[in-house]
PDB file of C-alpha atoms in Angstrom:
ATOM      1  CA  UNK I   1     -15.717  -5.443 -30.876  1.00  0.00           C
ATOM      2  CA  UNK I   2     -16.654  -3.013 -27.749  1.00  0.00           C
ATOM      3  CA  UNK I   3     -15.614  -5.558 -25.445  1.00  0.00           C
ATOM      4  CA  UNK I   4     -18.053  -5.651 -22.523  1.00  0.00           C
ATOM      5  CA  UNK I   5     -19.903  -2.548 -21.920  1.00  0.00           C
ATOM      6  CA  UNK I   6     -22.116  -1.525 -19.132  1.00  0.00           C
ATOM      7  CA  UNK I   7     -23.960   1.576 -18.445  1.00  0.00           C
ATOM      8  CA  UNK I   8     -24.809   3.870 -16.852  1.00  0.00           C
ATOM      9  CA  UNK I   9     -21.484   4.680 -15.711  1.00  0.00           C
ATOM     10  CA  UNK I  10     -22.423   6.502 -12.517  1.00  0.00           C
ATOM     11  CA  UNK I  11     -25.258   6.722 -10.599  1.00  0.00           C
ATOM     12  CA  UNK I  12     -26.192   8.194  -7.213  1.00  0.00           C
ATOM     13  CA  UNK I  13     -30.125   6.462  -5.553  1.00  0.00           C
ATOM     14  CA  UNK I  14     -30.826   7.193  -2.293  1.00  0.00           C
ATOM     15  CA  UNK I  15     -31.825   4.806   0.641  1.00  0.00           C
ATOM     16  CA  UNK I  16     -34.682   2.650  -0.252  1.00  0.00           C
ATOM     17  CA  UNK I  17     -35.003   2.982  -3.800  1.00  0.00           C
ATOM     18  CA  UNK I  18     -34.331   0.432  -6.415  1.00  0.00           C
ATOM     19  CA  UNK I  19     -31.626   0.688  -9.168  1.00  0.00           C
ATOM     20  CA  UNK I  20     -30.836  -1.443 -12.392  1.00  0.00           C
ATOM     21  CA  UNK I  21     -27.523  -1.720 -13.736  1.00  0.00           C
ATOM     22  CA  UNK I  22     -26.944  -3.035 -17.365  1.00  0.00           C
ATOM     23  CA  UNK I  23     -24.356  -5.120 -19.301  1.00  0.00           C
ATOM     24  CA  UNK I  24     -23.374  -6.181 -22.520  1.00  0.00           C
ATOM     25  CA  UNK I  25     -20.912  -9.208 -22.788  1.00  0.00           C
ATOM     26  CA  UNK I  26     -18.142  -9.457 -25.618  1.00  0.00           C
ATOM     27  CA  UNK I  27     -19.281 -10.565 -29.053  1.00  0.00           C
ATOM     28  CA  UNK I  28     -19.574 -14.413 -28.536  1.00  0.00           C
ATOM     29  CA  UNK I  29     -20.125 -14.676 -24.791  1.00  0.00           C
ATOM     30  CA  UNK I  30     -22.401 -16.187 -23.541  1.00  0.00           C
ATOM     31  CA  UNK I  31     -22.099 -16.138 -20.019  1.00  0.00           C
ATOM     32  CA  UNK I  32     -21.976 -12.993 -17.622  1.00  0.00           C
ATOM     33  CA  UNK I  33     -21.156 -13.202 -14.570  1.00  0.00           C
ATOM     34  CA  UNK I  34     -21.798  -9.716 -11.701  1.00  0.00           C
ATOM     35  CA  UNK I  35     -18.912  -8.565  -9.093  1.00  0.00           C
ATOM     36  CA  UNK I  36     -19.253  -6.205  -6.374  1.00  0.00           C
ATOM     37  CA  UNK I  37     -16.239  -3.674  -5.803  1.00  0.00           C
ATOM     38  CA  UNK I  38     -16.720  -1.621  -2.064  1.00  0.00           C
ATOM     39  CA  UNK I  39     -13.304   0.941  -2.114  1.00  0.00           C
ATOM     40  CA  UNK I  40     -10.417  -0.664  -1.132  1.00  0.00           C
ATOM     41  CA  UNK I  41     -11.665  -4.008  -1.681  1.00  0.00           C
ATOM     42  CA  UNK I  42     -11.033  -7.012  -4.221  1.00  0.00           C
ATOM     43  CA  UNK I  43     -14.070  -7.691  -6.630  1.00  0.00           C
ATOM     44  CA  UNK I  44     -16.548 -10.211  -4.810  1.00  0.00           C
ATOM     45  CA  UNK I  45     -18.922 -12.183  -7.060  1.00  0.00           C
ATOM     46  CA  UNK I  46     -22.642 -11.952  -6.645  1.00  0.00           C
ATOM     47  CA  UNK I  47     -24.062 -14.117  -9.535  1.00  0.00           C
ATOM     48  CA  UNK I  48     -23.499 -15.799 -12.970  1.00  0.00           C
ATOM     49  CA  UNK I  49     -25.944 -15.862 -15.407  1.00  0.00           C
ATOM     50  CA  UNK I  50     -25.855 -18.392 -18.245  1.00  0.00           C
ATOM     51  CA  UNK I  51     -28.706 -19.500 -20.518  1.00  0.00           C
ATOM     52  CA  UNK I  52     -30.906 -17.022 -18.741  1.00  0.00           C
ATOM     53  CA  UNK I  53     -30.845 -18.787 -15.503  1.00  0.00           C
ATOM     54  CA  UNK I  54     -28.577 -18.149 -12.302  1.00  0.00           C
ATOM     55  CA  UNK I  55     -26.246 -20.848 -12.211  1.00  0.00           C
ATOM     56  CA  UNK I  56     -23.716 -19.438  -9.278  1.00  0.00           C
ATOM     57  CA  UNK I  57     -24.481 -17.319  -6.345  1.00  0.00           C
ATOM     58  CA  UNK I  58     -22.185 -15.223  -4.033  1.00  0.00           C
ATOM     59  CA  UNK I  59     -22.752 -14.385  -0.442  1.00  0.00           C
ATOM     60  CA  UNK I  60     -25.586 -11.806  -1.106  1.00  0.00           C
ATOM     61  CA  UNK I  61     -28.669 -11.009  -0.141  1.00  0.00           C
ATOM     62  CA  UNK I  62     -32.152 -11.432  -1.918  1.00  0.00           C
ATOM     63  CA  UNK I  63     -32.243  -7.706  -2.582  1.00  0.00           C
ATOM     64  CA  UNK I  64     -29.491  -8.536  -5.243  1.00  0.00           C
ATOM     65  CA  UNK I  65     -31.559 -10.132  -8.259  1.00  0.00           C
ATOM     66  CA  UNK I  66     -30.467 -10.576 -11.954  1.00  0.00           C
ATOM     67  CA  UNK I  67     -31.815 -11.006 -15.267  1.00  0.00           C
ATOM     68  CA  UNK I  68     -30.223 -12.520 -18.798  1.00  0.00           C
ATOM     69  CA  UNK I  69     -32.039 -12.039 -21.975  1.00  0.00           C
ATOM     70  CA  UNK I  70     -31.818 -14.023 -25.232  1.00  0.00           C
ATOM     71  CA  UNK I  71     -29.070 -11.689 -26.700  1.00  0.00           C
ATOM     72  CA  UNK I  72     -26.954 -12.398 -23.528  1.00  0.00           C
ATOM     73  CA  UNK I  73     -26.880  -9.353 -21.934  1.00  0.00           C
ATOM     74  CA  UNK I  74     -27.866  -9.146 -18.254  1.00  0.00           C
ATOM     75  CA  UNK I  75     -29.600  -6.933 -15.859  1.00  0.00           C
ATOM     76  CA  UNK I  76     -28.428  -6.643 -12.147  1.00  0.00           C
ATOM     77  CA  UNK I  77     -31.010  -5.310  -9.979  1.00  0.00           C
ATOM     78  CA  UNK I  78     -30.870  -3.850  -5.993  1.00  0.00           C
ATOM     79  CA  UNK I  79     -33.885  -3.103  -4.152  1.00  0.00           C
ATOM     80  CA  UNK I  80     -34.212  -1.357  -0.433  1.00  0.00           C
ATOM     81  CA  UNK I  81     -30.608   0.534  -1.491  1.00  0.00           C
ATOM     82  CA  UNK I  82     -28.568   0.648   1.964  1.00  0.00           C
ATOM     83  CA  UNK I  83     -25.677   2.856   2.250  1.00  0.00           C
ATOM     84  CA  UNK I  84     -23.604  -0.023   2.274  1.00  0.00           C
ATOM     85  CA  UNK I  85     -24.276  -0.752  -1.652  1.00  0.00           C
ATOM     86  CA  UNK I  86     -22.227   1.435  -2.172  1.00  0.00           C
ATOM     87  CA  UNK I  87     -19.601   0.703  -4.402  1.00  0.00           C
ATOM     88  CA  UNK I  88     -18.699  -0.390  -8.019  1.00  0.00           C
ATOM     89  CA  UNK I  89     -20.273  -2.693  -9.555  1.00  0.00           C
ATOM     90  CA  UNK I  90     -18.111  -5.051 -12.668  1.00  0.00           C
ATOM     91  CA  UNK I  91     -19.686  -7.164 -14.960  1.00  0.00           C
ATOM     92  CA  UNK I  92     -17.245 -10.083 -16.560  1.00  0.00           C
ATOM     93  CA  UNK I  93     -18.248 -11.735 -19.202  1.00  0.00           C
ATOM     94  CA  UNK I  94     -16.784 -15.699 -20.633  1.00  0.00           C
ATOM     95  CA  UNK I  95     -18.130 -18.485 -22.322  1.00  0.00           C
ATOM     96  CA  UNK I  96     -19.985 -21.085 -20.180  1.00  0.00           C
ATOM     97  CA  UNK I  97     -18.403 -25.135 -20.860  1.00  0.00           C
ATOM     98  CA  UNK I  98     -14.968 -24.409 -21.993  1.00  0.00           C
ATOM     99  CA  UNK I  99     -12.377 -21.533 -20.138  1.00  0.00           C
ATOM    100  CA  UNK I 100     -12.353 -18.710 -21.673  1.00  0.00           C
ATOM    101  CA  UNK I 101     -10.519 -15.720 -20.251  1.00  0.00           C
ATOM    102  CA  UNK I 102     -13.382 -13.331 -18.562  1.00  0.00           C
ATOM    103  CA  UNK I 103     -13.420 -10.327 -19.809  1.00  0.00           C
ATOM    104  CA  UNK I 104     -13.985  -7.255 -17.912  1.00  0.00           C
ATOM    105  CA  UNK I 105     -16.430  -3.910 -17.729  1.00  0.00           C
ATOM    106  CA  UNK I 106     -15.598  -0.948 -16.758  1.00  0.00           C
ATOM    107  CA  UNK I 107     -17.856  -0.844 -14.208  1.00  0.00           C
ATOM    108  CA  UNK I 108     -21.007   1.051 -12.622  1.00  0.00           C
ATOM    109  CA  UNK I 109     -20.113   3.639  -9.475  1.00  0.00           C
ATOM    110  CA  UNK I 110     -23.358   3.265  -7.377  1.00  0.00           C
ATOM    111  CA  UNK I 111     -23.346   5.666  -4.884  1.00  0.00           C
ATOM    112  CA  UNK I 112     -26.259   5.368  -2.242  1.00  0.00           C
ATOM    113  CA  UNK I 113     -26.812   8.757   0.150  1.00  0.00           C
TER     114      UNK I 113
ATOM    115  CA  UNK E   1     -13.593 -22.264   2.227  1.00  0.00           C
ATOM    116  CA  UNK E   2     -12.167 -20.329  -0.671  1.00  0.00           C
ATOM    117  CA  UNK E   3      -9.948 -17.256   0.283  1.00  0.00           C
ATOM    118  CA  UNK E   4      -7.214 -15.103  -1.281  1.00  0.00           C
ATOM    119  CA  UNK E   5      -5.175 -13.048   0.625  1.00  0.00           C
ATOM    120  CA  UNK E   6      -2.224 -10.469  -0.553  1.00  0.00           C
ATOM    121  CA  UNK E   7      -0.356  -8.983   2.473  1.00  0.00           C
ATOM    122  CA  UNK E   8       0.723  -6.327   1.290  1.00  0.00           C
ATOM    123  CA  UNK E   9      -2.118  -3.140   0.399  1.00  0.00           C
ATOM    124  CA  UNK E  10       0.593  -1.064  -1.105  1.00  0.00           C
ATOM    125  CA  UNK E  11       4.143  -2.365  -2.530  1.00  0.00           C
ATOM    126  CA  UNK E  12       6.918   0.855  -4.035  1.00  0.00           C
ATOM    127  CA  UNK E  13      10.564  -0.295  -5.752  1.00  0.00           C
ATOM    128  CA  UNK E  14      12.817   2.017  -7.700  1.00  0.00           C
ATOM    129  CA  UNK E  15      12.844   1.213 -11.043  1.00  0.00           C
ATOM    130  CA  UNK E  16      15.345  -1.660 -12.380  1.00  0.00           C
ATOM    131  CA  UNK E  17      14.225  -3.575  -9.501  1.00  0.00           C
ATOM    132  CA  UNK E  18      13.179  -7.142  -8.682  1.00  0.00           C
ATOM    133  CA  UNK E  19       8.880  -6.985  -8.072  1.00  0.00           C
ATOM    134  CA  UNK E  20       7.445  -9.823  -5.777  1.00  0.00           C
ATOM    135  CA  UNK E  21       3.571  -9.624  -5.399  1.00  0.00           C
ATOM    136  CA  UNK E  22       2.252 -12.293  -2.451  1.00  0.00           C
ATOM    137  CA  UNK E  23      -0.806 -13.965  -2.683  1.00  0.00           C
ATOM    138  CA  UNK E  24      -1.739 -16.853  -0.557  1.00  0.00           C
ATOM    139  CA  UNK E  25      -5.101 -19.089  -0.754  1.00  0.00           C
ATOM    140  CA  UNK E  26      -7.310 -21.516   0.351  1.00  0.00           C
ATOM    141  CA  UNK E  27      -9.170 -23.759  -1.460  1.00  0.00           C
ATOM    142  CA  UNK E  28     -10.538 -27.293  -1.011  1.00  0.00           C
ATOM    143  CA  UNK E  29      -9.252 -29.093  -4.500  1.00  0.00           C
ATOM    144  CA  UNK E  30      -7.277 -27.977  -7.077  1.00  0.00           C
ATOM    145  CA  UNK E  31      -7.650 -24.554  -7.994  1.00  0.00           C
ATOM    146  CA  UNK E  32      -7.196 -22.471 -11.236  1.00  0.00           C
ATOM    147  CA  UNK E  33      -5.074 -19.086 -10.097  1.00  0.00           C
ATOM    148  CA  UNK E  34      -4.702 -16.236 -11.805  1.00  0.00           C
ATOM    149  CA  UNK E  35      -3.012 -12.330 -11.749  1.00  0.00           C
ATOM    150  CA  UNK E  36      -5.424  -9.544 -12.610  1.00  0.00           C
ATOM    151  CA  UNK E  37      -3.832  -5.978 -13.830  1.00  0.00           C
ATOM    152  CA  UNK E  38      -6.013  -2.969 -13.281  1.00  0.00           C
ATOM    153  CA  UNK E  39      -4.018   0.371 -14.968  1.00  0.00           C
ATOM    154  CA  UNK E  40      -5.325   3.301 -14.539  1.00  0.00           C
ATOM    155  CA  UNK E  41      -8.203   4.694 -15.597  1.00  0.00           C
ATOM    156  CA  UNK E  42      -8.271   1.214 -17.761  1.00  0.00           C
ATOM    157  CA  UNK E  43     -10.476  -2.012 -17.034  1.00  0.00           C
ATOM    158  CA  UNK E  44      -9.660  -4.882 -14.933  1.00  0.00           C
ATOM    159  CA  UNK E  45      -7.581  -7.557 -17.095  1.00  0.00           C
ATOM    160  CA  UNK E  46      -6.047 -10.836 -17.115  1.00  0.00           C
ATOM    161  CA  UNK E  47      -2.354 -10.600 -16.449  1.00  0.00           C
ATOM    162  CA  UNK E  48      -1.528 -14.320 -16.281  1.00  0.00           C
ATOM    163  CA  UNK E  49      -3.019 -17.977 -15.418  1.00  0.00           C
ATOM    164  CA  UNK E  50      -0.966 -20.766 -13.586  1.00  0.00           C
ATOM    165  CA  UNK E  51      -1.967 -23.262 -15.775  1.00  0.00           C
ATOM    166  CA  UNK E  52      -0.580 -20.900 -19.030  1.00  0.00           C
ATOM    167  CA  UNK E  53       2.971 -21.018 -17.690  1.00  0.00           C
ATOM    168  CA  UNK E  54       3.015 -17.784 -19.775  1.00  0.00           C
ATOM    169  CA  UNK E  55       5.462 -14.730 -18.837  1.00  0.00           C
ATOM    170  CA  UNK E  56       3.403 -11.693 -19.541  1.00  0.00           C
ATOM    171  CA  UNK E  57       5.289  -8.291 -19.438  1.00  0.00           C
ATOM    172  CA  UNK E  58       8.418  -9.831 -18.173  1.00  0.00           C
ATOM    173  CA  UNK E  59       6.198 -11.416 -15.273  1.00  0.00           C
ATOM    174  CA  UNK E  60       5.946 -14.760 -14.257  1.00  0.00           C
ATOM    175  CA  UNK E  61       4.480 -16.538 -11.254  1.00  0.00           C
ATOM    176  CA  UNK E  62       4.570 -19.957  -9.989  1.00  0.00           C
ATOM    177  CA  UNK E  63       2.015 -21.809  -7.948  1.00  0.00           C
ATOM    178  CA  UNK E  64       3.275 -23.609  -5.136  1.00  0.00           C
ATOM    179  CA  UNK E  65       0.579 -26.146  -3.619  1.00  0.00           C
ATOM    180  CA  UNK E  66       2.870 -26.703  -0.582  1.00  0.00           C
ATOM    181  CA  UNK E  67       2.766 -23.342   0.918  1.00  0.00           C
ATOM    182  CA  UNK E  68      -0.681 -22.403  -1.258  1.00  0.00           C
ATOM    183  CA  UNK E  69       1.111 -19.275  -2.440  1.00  0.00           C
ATOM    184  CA  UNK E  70       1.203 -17.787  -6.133  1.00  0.00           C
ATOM    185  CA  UNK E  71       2.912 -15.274  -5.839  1.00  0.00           C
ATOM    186  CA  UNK E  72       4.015 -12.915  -9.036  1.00  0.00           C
ATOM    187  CA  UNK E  73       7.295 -11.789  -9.781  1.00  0.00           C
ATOM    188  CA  UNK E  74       9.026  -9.981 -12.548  1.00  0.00           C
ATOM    189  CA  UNK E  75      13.654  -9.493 -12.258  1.00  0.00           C
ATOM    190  CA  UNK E  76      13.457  -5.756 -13.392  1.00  0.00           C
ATOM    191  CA  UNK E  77      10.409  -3.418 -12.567  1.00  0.00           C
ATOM    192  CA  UNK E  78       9.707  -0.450 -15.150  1.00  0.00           C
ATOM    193  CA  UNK E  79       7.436   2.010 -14.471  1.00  0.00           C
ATOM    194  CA  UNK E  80       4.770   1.074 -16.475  1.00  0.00           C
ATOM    195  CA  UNK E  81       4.016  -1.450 -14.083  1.00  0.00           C
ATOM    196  CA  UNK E  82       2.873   0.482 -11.729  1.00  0.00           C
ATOM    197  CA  UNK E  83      -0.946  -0.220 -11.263  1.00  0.00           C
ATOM    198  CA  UNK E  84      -3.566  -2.564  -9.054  1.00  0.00           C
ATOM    199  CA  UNK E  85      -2.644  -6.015  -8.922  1.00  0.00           C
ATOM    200  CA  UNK E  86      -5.111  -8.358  -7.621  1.00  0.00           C
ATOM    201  CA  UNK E  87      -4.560 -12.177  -7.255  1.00  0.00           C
ATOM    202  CA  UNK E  88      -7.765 -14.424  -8.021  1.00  0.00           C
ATOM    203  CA  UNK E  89      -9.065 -18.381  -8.581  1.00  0.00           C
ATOM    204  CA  UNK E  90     -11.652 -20.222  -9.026  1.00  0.00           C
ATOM    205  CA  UNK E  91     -12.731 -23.938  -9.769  1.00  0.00           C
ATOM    206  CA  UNK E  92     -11.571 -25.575 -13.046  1.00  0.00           C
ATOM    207  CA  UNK E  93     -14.615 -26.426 -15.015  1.00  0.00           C
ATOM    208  CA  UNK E  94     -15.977 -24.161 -17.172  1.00  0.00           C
ATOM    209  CA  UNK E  95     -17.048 -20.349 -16.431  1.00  0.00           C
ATOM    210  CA  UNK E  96     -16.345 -20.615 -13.028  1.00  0.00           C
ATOM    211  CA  UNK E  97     -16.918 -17.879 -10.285  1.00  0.00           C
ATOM    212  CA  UNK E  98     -13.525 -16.027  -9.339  1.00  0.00           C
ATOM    213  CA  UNK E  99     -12.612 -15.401  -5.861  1.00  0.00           C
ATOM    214  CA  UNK E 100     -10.198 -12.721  -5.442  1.00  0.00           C
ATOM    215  CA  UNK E 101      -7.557 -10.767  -3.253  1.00  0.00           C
ATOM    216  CA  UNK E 102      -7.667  -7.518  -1.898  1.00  0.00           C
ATOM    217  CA  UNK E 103      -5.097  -6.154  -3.854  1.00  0.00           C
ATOM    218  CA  UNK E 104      -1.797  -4.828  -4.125  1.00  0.00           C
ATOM    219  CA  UNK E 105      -1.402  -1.118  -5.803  1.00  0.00           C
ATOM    220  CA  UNK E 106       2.928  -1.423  -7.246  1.00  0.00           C
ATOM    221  CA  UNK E 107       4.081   2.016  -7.390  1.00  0.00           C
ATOM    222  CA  UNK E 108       7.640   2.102  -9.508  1.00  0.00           C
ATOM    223  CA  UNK E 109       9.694   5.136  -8.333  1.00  0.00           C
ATOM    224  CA  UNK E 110      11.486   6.072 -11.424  1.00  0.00           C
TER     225      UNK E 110
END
């Protein structure tokens, strides 16, 4: 088992555009959930995906959309990129009715000039 | 609201050491806490949950709902402990959304 994977691993947009960032949850999740890292910061949660609908939404703004397909992997998508996105962006994955540990990505760098 | 809030950005002990990480919260209910590890170059991972009672690595922590505190200790630091620490919870039910600290990076001075 990869574990959760997420791609690309780097990526550098400039002001204005729109990026997509990718994730693959561990075999048997079901649930992925999207964090926000800026440097020197704790994670900070934008969204959860579960059964292909948002269930749980962090303080962020529209421009921060998501997408979960039938195979469980999710999408998170930023439009109008402001300097300010940048940071590093975690995916976690779990399962969605019973605790399971959340399991972690290794994470996007999204660098916006 | 829900907060978490480690004091200290950066921690150093000399190896052989006692380790205490602070995290404080806020939370309206009961909360589910938790220690995140990151080492480097290596994913962030779960360390330990409250509700486990587990000692991971020699580490231990103990929630205290009187002074909101979790903080994470461990008697003798070894130098393999040196990485990010971040403290974290979230609700009980379920995949629940984590709310975490800002971190502590341990440095063990050999």
């Amino acid at each position: 088992d990869a574990g959760v994977t997420q791609s690309p691993t780097h990526l550098i947009k400039t002001r204005g555009q729109q990026v997509t960032l990718r994730c693959s949850p561990k075999s048997g999740h079901d649930t992925v959930s999207w964090y926000q890292q800026a440097l020197g910061q704790g994670p900070q949660f934008i969204f959860q995906y579960y059964e292909e609908e948002e269930r749980q939404r962090g303080n962020f703004p529209d421009r921060f959309s998501g997408h979960q397909f039938p195979n469980y992997s999710s999408e998170l998508n930023v439009n109008a990129l402001l300097l300010g996105d940048s940071a590093l962006y975690l995916c976690a994955s779990s399962l969605y009715r019973v605790y399971t540990e959340a399991f972690f990505g290794q994470g996007t760098r999204l660098t916006v000039v | 609201a829900q907060r978490v809030t480690q004091p200290e950005k950066l921690l150093s002990v000399f190896k052989g050491a006692p380790v205490e990480l602070k995290c404080n919260y806020s939370y309206s209910g009961s909360p589910e806490l938790f220690w995140y590890v990151q080492y480097s170059r290596q994913r962030l991972q779960l360390l330990l949950r409250h509700i486990s009672r587990e000692s991971i690595k020699g580490f231990t922590a103990d929630l205290n709902k009187g002074e909101t505190s979790f903080h994470l200790k461990k008697p003798f630091a070894q130098e393999e402990d040196s990485a990010m620490y971040y403290c974290a919870l979230s609700g009980i039910q379920g995949a629940q959304k984590l709310v975490f600290g800002q971190g502590t990076r341990l440095t063990i001075n050999p």
